[in-house]
Coordinates of C-alpha atoms in Angstrom, one line a residue:
M193 CA 0.0 0.1 0.0
S194 CA 1.4 3.4 -0.9
N195 CA 1.0 5.9 1.9
I196 CA -0.6 9.3 1.3
K197 CA 0.7 12.0 3.6
S198 CA -2.0 13.8 5.6
A199 CA -4.6 13.4 2.8
T200 CA -7.7 15.4 3.4
M201 CA -11.2 14.6 2.3
K202 CA -13.7 17.5 2.7
L203 CA -17.4 18.0 2.4
P204 CA -18.5 19.5 -0.9
S205 CA -20.5 22.7 -0.2
G206 CA -24.2 22.8 -0.5
Q207 CA -24.9 19.2 0.7
Q208 CA -27.9 18.7 3.0
P209 CA -28.7 15.9 5.5
P210 CA -30.4 13.0 3.8
A211 CA -33.9 12.1 4.5
P212 CA -34.2 8.9 6.5
S213 CA -35.5 6.9 3.5
A214 CA -33.4 8.4 0.9
Q215 CA -30.3 7.0 -0.5
P216 CA -27.1 9.1 0.3
A217 CA -25.8 10.8 -2.7
S218 CA -22.8 12.4 -1.1
Q219 CA -20.4 12.2 1.8
A220 CA -18.3 14.6 3.9
A221 CA -15.0 14.1 5.5
R222 CA -11.9 15.9 6.8
P223 CA -8.8 14.5 8.6
A224 CA -8.4 14.7 12.4
G225 CA -7.0 18.0 13.6
T226 CA -8.7 20.2 11.0
A227 CA -11.3 22.9 11.8
E228 CA -14.9 21.9 12.3
V229 CA -17.4 22.6 9.6
S230 CA -19.3 25.6 10.8
R231 CA -22.7 24.7 9.3
E232 CA -24.5 22.3 11.7
P233 CA -26.7 20.8 8.9
V234 CA -23.5 19.7 7.0
A235 CA -22.0 18.1 10.1
A236 CA -25.3 16.3 10.7
S237 CA -25.2 15.1 7.1
A238 CA -21.7 13.7 7.4
R239 CA -22.4 11.9 10.7
Q240 CA -25.6 10.3 9.3
L241 CA -23.9 9.2 6.1
L242 CA -21.0 7.6 8.1
D243 CA -23.4 5.9 10.5
Q244 CA -25.3 4.5 7.6
A245 CA -22.0 3.0 6.3
Q246 CA -21.7 1.3 9.7
L247 CA -18.3 3.0 10.3
A248 CA -17.4 3.6 13.9
N249 CA -15.1 6.4 15.1
R250 CA -11.4 5.7 14.5
E251 CA -12.4 2.6 12.5
T252 CA -10.7 1.9 9.3
T253 CA -12.1 0.2 6.2
L254 CA -11.5 -0.2 2.5
A255 CA -13.2 1.9 -0.1
R256 CA -13.5 1.6 -3.8
V257 CA -13.1 4.6 -6.1
A258 CA -16.2 4.4 -8.2
E259 CA -15.8 7.6 -10.2
I260 CA -13.7 10.6 -10.5
V261 CA -16.5 13.2 -10.8
N262 CA -14.4 16.3 -11.2
R263 CA -10.6 16.5 -11.3
Q264 CA -9.7 20.0 -10.3
S265 CA -6.6 21.9 -10.8
G266 CA -3.8 21.3 -8.2
S267 CA -4.0 18.3 -6.0
S268 CA -7.7 17.8 -5.3
A269 CA -10.6 16.0 -7.0
D270 CA -14.2 15.2 -6.4
V271 CA -14.3 11.5 -5.9
L272 CA -17.3 9.1 -5.6
L273 CA -16.4 6.3 -3.2
D274 CA -18.2 3.0 -2.5
I275 CA -17.9 2.3 1.2
R276 CA -19.7 -0.9 2.5
G277 CA -22.4 -0.6 -0.2
K278 CA -22.9 3.2 0.2
S279 CA -21.9 5.8 -2.4
L280 CA -20.2 8.8 -0.8
L281 CA -19.0 11.9 -2.6
V282 CA -15.9 13.6 -1.2
Q283 CA -13.5 16.3 -2.0
A284 CA -10.1 14.5 -1.7
A285 CA -6.8 16.4 -1.5
V286 CA -4.5 13.6 -2.6
G287 CA -1.4 15.5 -3.7
K288 CA 0.5 13.8 -6.3
T289 CA -1.2 10.4 -5.8
E290 CA -3.1 9.3 -8.9
L291 CA -6.6 7.9 -8.2
S292 CA -8.6 6.1 -11.0
P293 CA -11.9 4.2 -11.0
G294 CA -11.5 0.8 -9.6
D295 CA -8.6 1.7 -7.2
W296 CA -9.0 0.7 -3.5
V297 CA -8.0 3.1 -0.8
K298 CA -7.9 2.8 3.0
V299 CA -9.9 5.4 5.0
M300 CA -10.5 6.0 8.6
R301 CA -13.4 7.8 10.3
A302 CA -12.3 10.7 12.5
E303 CA -15.5 11.9 14.3
N304 CA -17.7 13.2 11.4
E305 CA -14.9 13.1 8.9
L306 CA -12.9 10.7 6.8
Q307 CA -9.1 10.5 6.6
L308 CA -7.5 8.9 3.6
I309 CA -4.8 6.6 4.9
G310 CA -3.4 5.1 1.7
K311 CA -3.9 3.7 -1.7
L312 CA -3.6 -0.1 -2.1
A313 CA -1.6 -1.7 -4.7
P314 CA -3.6 -3.0 -7.6
A315 CA -6.2 -5.1 -5.9
P316 CA -6.0 -9.0 -6.3
E317 CA -9.7 -8.8 -7.1
A318 CA -8.9 -6.9 -10.3
G319 CA -6.6 -9.6 -11.6
I320 CA -9.1 -12.3 -10.5
A321 CA -11.9 -10.5 -12.2
R322 CA -9.9 -10.2 -15.4
A323 CA -9.1 -13.9 -15.4
L324 CA -12.8 -14.6 -14.8
A325 CA -13.9 -12.5 -17.7
Q326 CA -11.5 -14.2 -20.0
R327 CA -12.9 -17.6 -19.2
L328 CA -16.6 -16.8 -19.2
P329 CA -17.2 -17.4 -23.0
W330 CA -15.5 -20.8 -23.0
Q331 CA -17.4 -22.9 -20.4
Q332 CA -18.8 -26.4 -20.9
T333 CA -21.5 -27.7 -18.5
L334 CA -20.2 -30.5 -16.4
D335 CA -23.1 -32.9 -16.8
A336 CA -23.1 -32.8 -20.7
G337 CA -19.2 -33.0 -20.7
L338 CA -19.3 -36.0 -18.3
A339 CA -21.9 -37.7 -20.5
K340 CA -19.5 -37.5 -23.4
L341 CA -16.6 -38.6 -21.3
M342 CA -18.4 -41.7 -19.9
G343 CA -19.4 -42.6 -23.4
T344 CA -15.7 -43.0 -24.4
L345 CA -15.3 -45.8 -21.9
T346 CA -17.3 -48.0 -24.3
Q347 CA -17.0 -46.2 -27.7
G348 CA -13.3 -45.2 -27.6
L349 CA -12.0 -42.2 -29.5
R350 CA -11.4 -41.5 -33.2
Q351 CA -7.8 -40.8 -34.0
E352 CA -7.3 -37.6 -35.9
P353 CA -6.3 -38.2 -39.5
L354 CA -3.0 -37.1 -40.8
P355 CA -2.8 -34.2 -43.3
G356 CA -4.3 -35.4 -46.6
Q357 CA -6.1 -38.4 -45.0
L358 CA -9.9 -38.7 -44.9
P359 CA -11.6 -39.6 -41.6
S360 CA -12.2 -43.4 -41.3
P361 CA -14.3 -45.2 -38.7
R362 CA -11.7 -47.8 -38.5
Q363 CA -9.4 -45.3 -36.7
V364 CA -11.4 -45.7 -33.5
Q365 CA -9.2 -46.8 -30.7
P366 CA -9.9 -47.6 -27.0
L367 CA -8.9 -45.0 -24.3
P368 CA -5.3 -45.0 -22.9
E369 CA -5.3 -47.1 -19.7
S370 CA -4.4 -44.1 -17.6
A371 CA -7.3 -42.0 -19.0
R372 CA -9.7 -44.9 -18.4
Q373 CA -8.6 -45.2 -14.8
A374 CA -9.0 -41.5 -14.2
I375 CA -12.5 -41.6 -15.7
E376 CA -13.6 -44.7 -13.8
Q377 CA -12.3 -43.2 -10.5
L378 CA -14.1 -40.0 -11.2
V379 CA -17.4 -41.7 -11.9
S380 CA -17.2 -44.0 -9.0
R381 CA -17.0 -41.1 -6.6
L382 CA -19.9 -39.1 -8.0
P383 CA -23.0 -38.8 -5.8
S384 CA -25.8 -41.0 -7.1
G385 CA -29.6 -40.7 -6.7
S386 CA -29.7 -43.8 -4.5
S387 CA -27.0 -42.5 -2.1
L388 CA -29.4 -40.4 -0.1
T389 CA -32.7 -42.0 0.7
P390 CA -35.5 -40.2 2.6
G391 CA -34.6 -40.0 6.2
A392 CA -30.8 -40.5 5.6
G393 CA -30.1 -37.0 7.0
G394 CA -30.3 -38.4 10.5
Q395 CA -27.6 -41.0 9.9
T396 CA -24.1 -40.2 11.3
T397 CA -22.4 -41.0 8.1
T398 CA -24.4 -38.6 5.9
P399 CA -22.5 -35.3 6.9
Q400 CA -19.2 -37.0 6.2
Q401 CA -20.4 -38.2 2.8
V402 CA -21.8 -34.8 1.9
R403 CA -18.5 -33.2 3.0
Q404 CA -16.6 -35.5 0.8
W405 CA -18.7 -34.8 -2.2
L406 CA -18.2 -31.0 -1.8
S407 CA -14.4 -31.3 -1.1
E408 CA -13.9 -33.4 -4.3
S409 CA -16.1 -31.1 -6.5
G410 CA -12.9 -29.4 -7.9
L411 CA -13.6 -26.1 -6.1
F412 CA -10.8 -26.8 -3.7
A413 CA -8.4 -28.7 -6.1
E414 CA -5.4 -26.6 -5.8
S415 CA -5.4 -26.1 -2.0
R416 CA -6.1 -29.8 -1.5
L417 CA -3.1 -30.8 -3.8
A418 CA -0.8 -28.4 -1.9
Q419 CA -1.8 -29.9 1.4
T420 CA -1.7 -33.6 0.2
P421 CA 0.4 -34.0 -2.8
A422 CA -0.7 -37.3 -4.4
A423 CA -0.8 -38.4 -8.0
Q424 CA -4.2 -40.0 -7.7
L425 CA -5.9 -37.5 -5.3
P426 CA -9.8 -37.9 -5.8
D427 CA -10.9 -34.6 -7.2
L428 CA -13.1 -33.8 -10.2
K429 CA -10.8 -31.0 -11.5
L430 CA -7.6 -33.0 -11.0
A431 CA -9.1 -36.2 -12.5
L432 CA -10.0 -34.1 -15.7
G433 CA -6.4 -33.0 -15.7
R434 CA -5.2 -36.6 -15.6
V435 CA -7.4 -37.5 -18.6
I436 CA -6.1 -34.6 -20.5
T437 CA -2.4 -35.6 -19.7
A438 CA -3.1 -39.2 -20.9
L439 CA -4.7 -38.0 -24.2
L440 CA -1.9 -35.6 -24.8
A441 CA 0.7 -38.3 -24.3
Q442 CA -1.1 -40.5 -26.7
Q443 CA -1.1 -37.8 -29.3
G444 CA 2.6 -36.8 -28.6
S445 CA 1.3 -33.3 -27.8
T446 CA 2.4 -30.9 -25.1
P447 CA 0.6 -28.8 -22.5
E448 CA 1.4 -25.8 -24.4
Q449 CA -0.4 -27.2 -27.5
F450 CA -3.4 -27.9 -25.3
N451 CA -3.5 -24.4 -24.0
R452 CA -3.8 -23.0 -27.5
L453 CA -7.0 -25.2 -28.2
T454 CA -10.3 -23.4 -28.4
P455 CA -12.5 -24.9 -25.7
I456 CA -16.0 -26.2 -26.7
S457 CA -18.6 -24.1 -24.9
T458 CA -22.2 -24.3 -23.8
P459 CA -24.2 -21.3 -25.3
E460 CA -26.7 -21.3 -22.5
L461 CA -24.0 -20.5 -19.9
M462 CA -23.5 -17.1 -21.7
Q463 CA -27.2 -16.1 -21.5
A464 CA -26.5 -15.0 -17.9
P465 CA -22.8 -15.7 -17.4
L466 CA -22.5 -14.2 -13.8
Q467 CA -25.8 -15.5 -12.5
F468 CA -25.6 -18.3 -9.9
P469 CA -27.4 -20.6 -9.7
Q470 CA -27.9 -20.6 -13.5
P471 CA -31.5 -20.4 -14.8
P472 CA -32.9 -23.8 -15.9
A473 CA -31.7 -24.8 -19.4
P474 CA -34.1 -25.9 -22.1
P475 CA -34.4 -29.6 -22.5
R476 CA -31.6 -31.1 -24.6
P477 CA -32.4 -33.4 -27.4
Q478 CA -31.7 -37.0 -26.6
V479 CA -28.5 -38.3 -28.2
S480 CA -28.2 -42.0 -28.9
G481 CA -25.2 -43.6 -27.3
N482 CA -24.5 -45.4 -30.7
G483 CA -23.4 -42.1 -32.3
E484 CA -20.0 -41.6 -33.8
P485 CA -17.2 -41.6 -31.1
P486 CA -15.6 -38.1 -30.7
G487 CA -12.1 -37.4 -32.0
V488 CA -9.2 -36.9 -29.6
G489 CA -8.9 -33.2 -30.4
Q490 CA -12.7 -32.8 -29.9
M491 CA -12.5 -34.4 -26.5
L492 CA -9.6 -32.3 -25.5
R493 CA -11.5 -29.1 -26.4
L494 CA -14.5 -30.4 -24.4
L495 CA -12.3 -31.1 -21.4
A496 CA -10.9 -27.6 -21.7
G497 CA -14.4 -26.2 -21.5
M498 CA -15.1 -28.4 -18.4
L499 CA -12.0 -27.2 -16.7
N500 CA -12.9 -23.6 -17.5
R501 CA -16.3 -24.2 -15.9
I502 CA -14.7 -25.3 -12.7
T503 CA -12.2 -22.5 -12.7
V504 CA -14.9 -19.9 -13.4
N505 CA -16.6 -21.1 -10.2
Q506 CA -13.4 -20.8 -8.3
L507 CA -12.6 -17.3 -9.5
H508 CA -16.3 -16.2 -9.1
S509 CA -16.2 -17.3 -5.5
Q510 CA -12.9 -15.4 -4.9
V511 CA -14.4 -12.2 -6.4
L512 CA -17.5 -12.3 -4.2
T513 CA -15.6 -13.2 -1.1
A514 CA -13.0 -10.4 -1.7
R515 CA -15.9 -8.0 -1.9
G516 CA -17.4 -9.2 1.4
G517 CA -14.8 -7.2 3.3
S518 CA -15.8 -3.9 1.9
D519 CA -19.6 -4.2 1.7
A520 CA -21.6 -4.5 4.9
A521 CA -24.6 -6.0 3.0
A522 CA -22.5 -8.6 1.3
P523 CA -21.6 -12.1 2.7
A524 CA -18.2 -12.5 4.3
S525 CA -17.5 -15.5 2.2
T526 CA -19.2 -17.2 -0.8
L527 CA -18.7 -20.6 -2.4
L528 CA -20.2 -21.4 -5.8
L529 CA -20.0 -24.9 -7.1
D530 CA -21.5 -27.3 -9.6
L531 CA -21.9 -30.8 -8.1
P532 CA -22.4 -33.5 -10.8
W533 CA -24.4 -36.6 -9.7
L534 CA -25.7 -39.7 -11.4
T535 CA -29.3 -40.9 -11.8
S536 CA -30.3 -44.5 -11.3
Q537 CA -29.8 -45.0 -15.1
N538 CA -26.1 -43.8 -14.6
E539 CA -26.8 -40.5 -16.4
P540 CA -25.1 -37.4 -15.3
R541 CA -27.1 -34.5 -13.8
L542 CA -26.1 -31.3 -12.0
A543 CA -26.7 -29.6 -8.7
Q544 CA -25.7 -26.0 -8.2
L545 CA -24.8 -24.8 -4.8
R546 CA -24.3 -21.4 -3.4
I547 CA -23.1 -21.2 0.2
E548 CA -22.8 -17.9 1.9
Q549 CA -21.6 -16.8 5.4
Y550 CA -23.1 -13.7 6.9
P551 CA -21.4 -12.4 10.2
E552 CA -23.5 -10.7 12.8
K553 CA -24.0 -6.9 12.1
K554 CA -23.0 -4.7 15.0
E555 CA -24.1 -1.2 15.6
P556 CA -21.4 1.5 15.4
E557 CA -19.7 2.3 18.7
R558 CA -21.8 -0.3 20.6
K559 CA -19.7 -2.9 22.5
S560 CA -21.0 -6.3 23.2
T561 CA -19.5 -9.2 25.2
A562 CA -21.8 -11.7 23.5
P563 CA -20.0 -13.9 20.9
A564 CA -20.7 -13.1 17.4
T565 CA -23.4 -15.1 15.6
T566 CA -23.0 -16.3 12.0
E567 CA -25.8 -17.0 9.6
W568 CA -25.3 -19.5 6.8
R569 CA -27.3 -19.5 3.7
L570 CA -27.6 -22.3 1.2
A571 CA -29.1 -22.1 -2.3
L572 CA -29.5 -25.5 -4.0
A573 CA -30.8 -25.7 -7.7
M574 CA -31.4 -28.9 -9.6
D575 CA -33.5 -30.0 -12.5
L576 CA -35.0 -33.6 -12.0
D577 CA -36.4 -35.7 -14.8
E578 CA -39.9 -36.1 -13.4
A579 CA -40.2 -33.3 -10.7
G580 CA -38.7 -30.6 -13.1
P581 CA -36.6 -27.6 -11.8
L582 CA -36.4 -27.3 -8.0
H583 CA -34.8 -24.6 -5.9
F584 CA -34.1 -24.7 -2.2
D585 CA -33.2 -21.7 0.0
V586 CA -32.1 -22.5 3.5
A587 CA -30.9 -20.2 6.2
L588 CA -29.3 -21.4 9.5
R589 CA -28.6 -19.2 12.4
Q590 CA -27.4 -21.1 15.6
Q591 CA -30.2 -23.7 15.9
A592 CA -32.8 -21.7 14.0
V593 CA -33.5 -22.9 10.5
S594 CA -35.8 -21.6 7.7
A595 CA -36.3 -23.0 4.4
R596 CA -38.2 -22.2 1.1
V597 CA -38.7 -24.6 -1.8
W598 CA -39.5 -23.4 -5.3
A599 CA -41.0 -25.8 -7.8
E600 CA -42.1 -24.9 -11.5
K601 CA -44.5 -27.8 -12.0
Q602 CA -47.9 -27.7 -10.3
T603 CA -47.7 -31.4 -9.5
T604 CA -44.4 -31.1 -7.9
L605 CA -45.6 -28.0 -5.8
R606 CA -48.5 -30.1 -4.5
R607 CA -46.3 -33.1 -3.7
V608 CA -43.7 -30.9 -1.7
N609 CA -46.4 -29.2 0.2
Q610 CA -47.7 -32.7 1.2
E611 CA -44.2 -33.5 2.4
L612 CA -43.5 -30.3 4.3
P613 CA -44.7 -31.7 7.7
V614 CA -42.4 -34.6 7.4
L615 CA -39.5 -32.2 6.6
R616 CA -40.4 -30.0 9.6
Q617 CA -40.3 -33.1 11.8
S618 CA -37.1 -34.3 10.4
L619 CA -35.3 -31.0 11.0
A620 CA -36.7 -31.0 14.6
D621 CA -35.3 -34.5 15.1
L622 CA -32.0 -33.0 14.4
G623 CA -32.3 -30.5 17.2
L624 CA -33.2 -27.5 15.0
E625 CA -35.9 -24.9 15.5
V626 CA -37.9 -24.5 12.4
T627 CA -38.9 -20.8 12.1
D628 CA -40.3 -20.8 8.5
L629 CA -41.0 -23.5 6.0
E630 CA -42.9 -23.1 2.8
C631 CA -43.1 -24.0 -0.9
R632 CA -43.8 -21.6 -3.8
R633 CA -44.3 -22.1 -7.5
G634 CA -41.8 -20.5 -9.9
T635 CA -38.1 -19.7 -9.7
P636 CA -36.6 -17.3 -7.3
H637 CA -34.5 -14.3 -8.5
S638 CA -30.8 -15.4 -8.5
S639 CA -27.9 -13.1 -7.6
V640 CA -26.0 -11.6 -10.5
T641 CA -22.4 -10.5 -10.0
R642 CA -21.3 -7.3 -11.7
L643 CA -17.7 -6.8 -12.8
E644 CA -16.2 -3.7 -14.1
H645 CA -17.4 -3.0 -17.6
R646 CA -13.8 -2.5 -18.9
L647 CA -13.1 -6.1 -17.7
V648 CA -15.8 -8.1 -19.2
D649 CA -17.4 -8.2 -22.7
T650 CA -20.0 -11.0 -22.9
R651 CA -20.0 -10.6 -26.7
A652 CA -16.4 -11.9 -26.9

């Protein structure tokens, strides 16, 4: 972080205290030790705005430069800051320090003023967001990719013809043994529709099983590999990497050549690329398992798209978690993951999970000896063959739980409503206090992440 010597942030003239229900359009601040603003309404406005930002006296926080409204001559500028979800307009005397939209600065409240402490080096979030934007157009849905991948266990792969040769069905060869082993291990550890039967939530082994599925989803691949270096560590992302390595070796290709491939993408993922869970996709046409086997190059491009999908969820989670420290209304941490599972017919399907942690909100300058209470929120979306799209919203705060189920089909809605008393009793048997439990028809509004416009172009 670059230090800014005695930087001053003053209240623009003419601002009035905001109405209680109005959104603050401006903000006032000066460093400690400067003269008080003489007009009492202005001081009141600054105090109210800082209180609304939940910033206690002498407390420091990070603020994002949203816009340079008016760069004045000399060393001052009118700057619009985003502080914990509030937009605050300040006159900042920053000297020779250059501020640009997207920069992050550290500020401290001093009574009814703000003091600019320093400008952060380029935020890691900016680099993460750029990497996220680059991968958005090149994602392959995991369930469709897994269906193709599992098909190669019996069909094999077509070998790419040499220059001047025509494709021939006789060029089909079985998978390399290392690729076969990686796919079989991957499939054997996927959740199945028969893994969790009604009432299984009360069994002692169920939490451990669910924890294993989440940990092996690929979202934590790099951290798990760093903690436990192992060639065959069970993990979706690492297993896909082992398949890629085996296919490249068979072709005599290098990782550099793989990185130059254009991934095969799923167009539906670009309709709302930063919405999670994703909206239900239209029904896909049934593809016969007796179709022509894919070529090695085609499968490598498909695998590249699947890797991108997992990486997008990793980067998306990091972006949202990084924002949690600067926005009081945002969760402190967020995890987004796609969890493939198998039906009783051994067909891949997908469950989308969004897990958020909300720390207890404390009033400014109010001290409490009680331990902080964390609220956990879970959103689970899946599309079942008979029941159709289902969405579950669950909130857990200590022992209190609330849940809402959304169903698109009327028959599913009726059936879920009939089962709600059983669900309520099952939750009570786990020692939980059920505060709210209902089922609605339709689909809830999903959260959409916004990146800087200069970082993402969904038309790419």
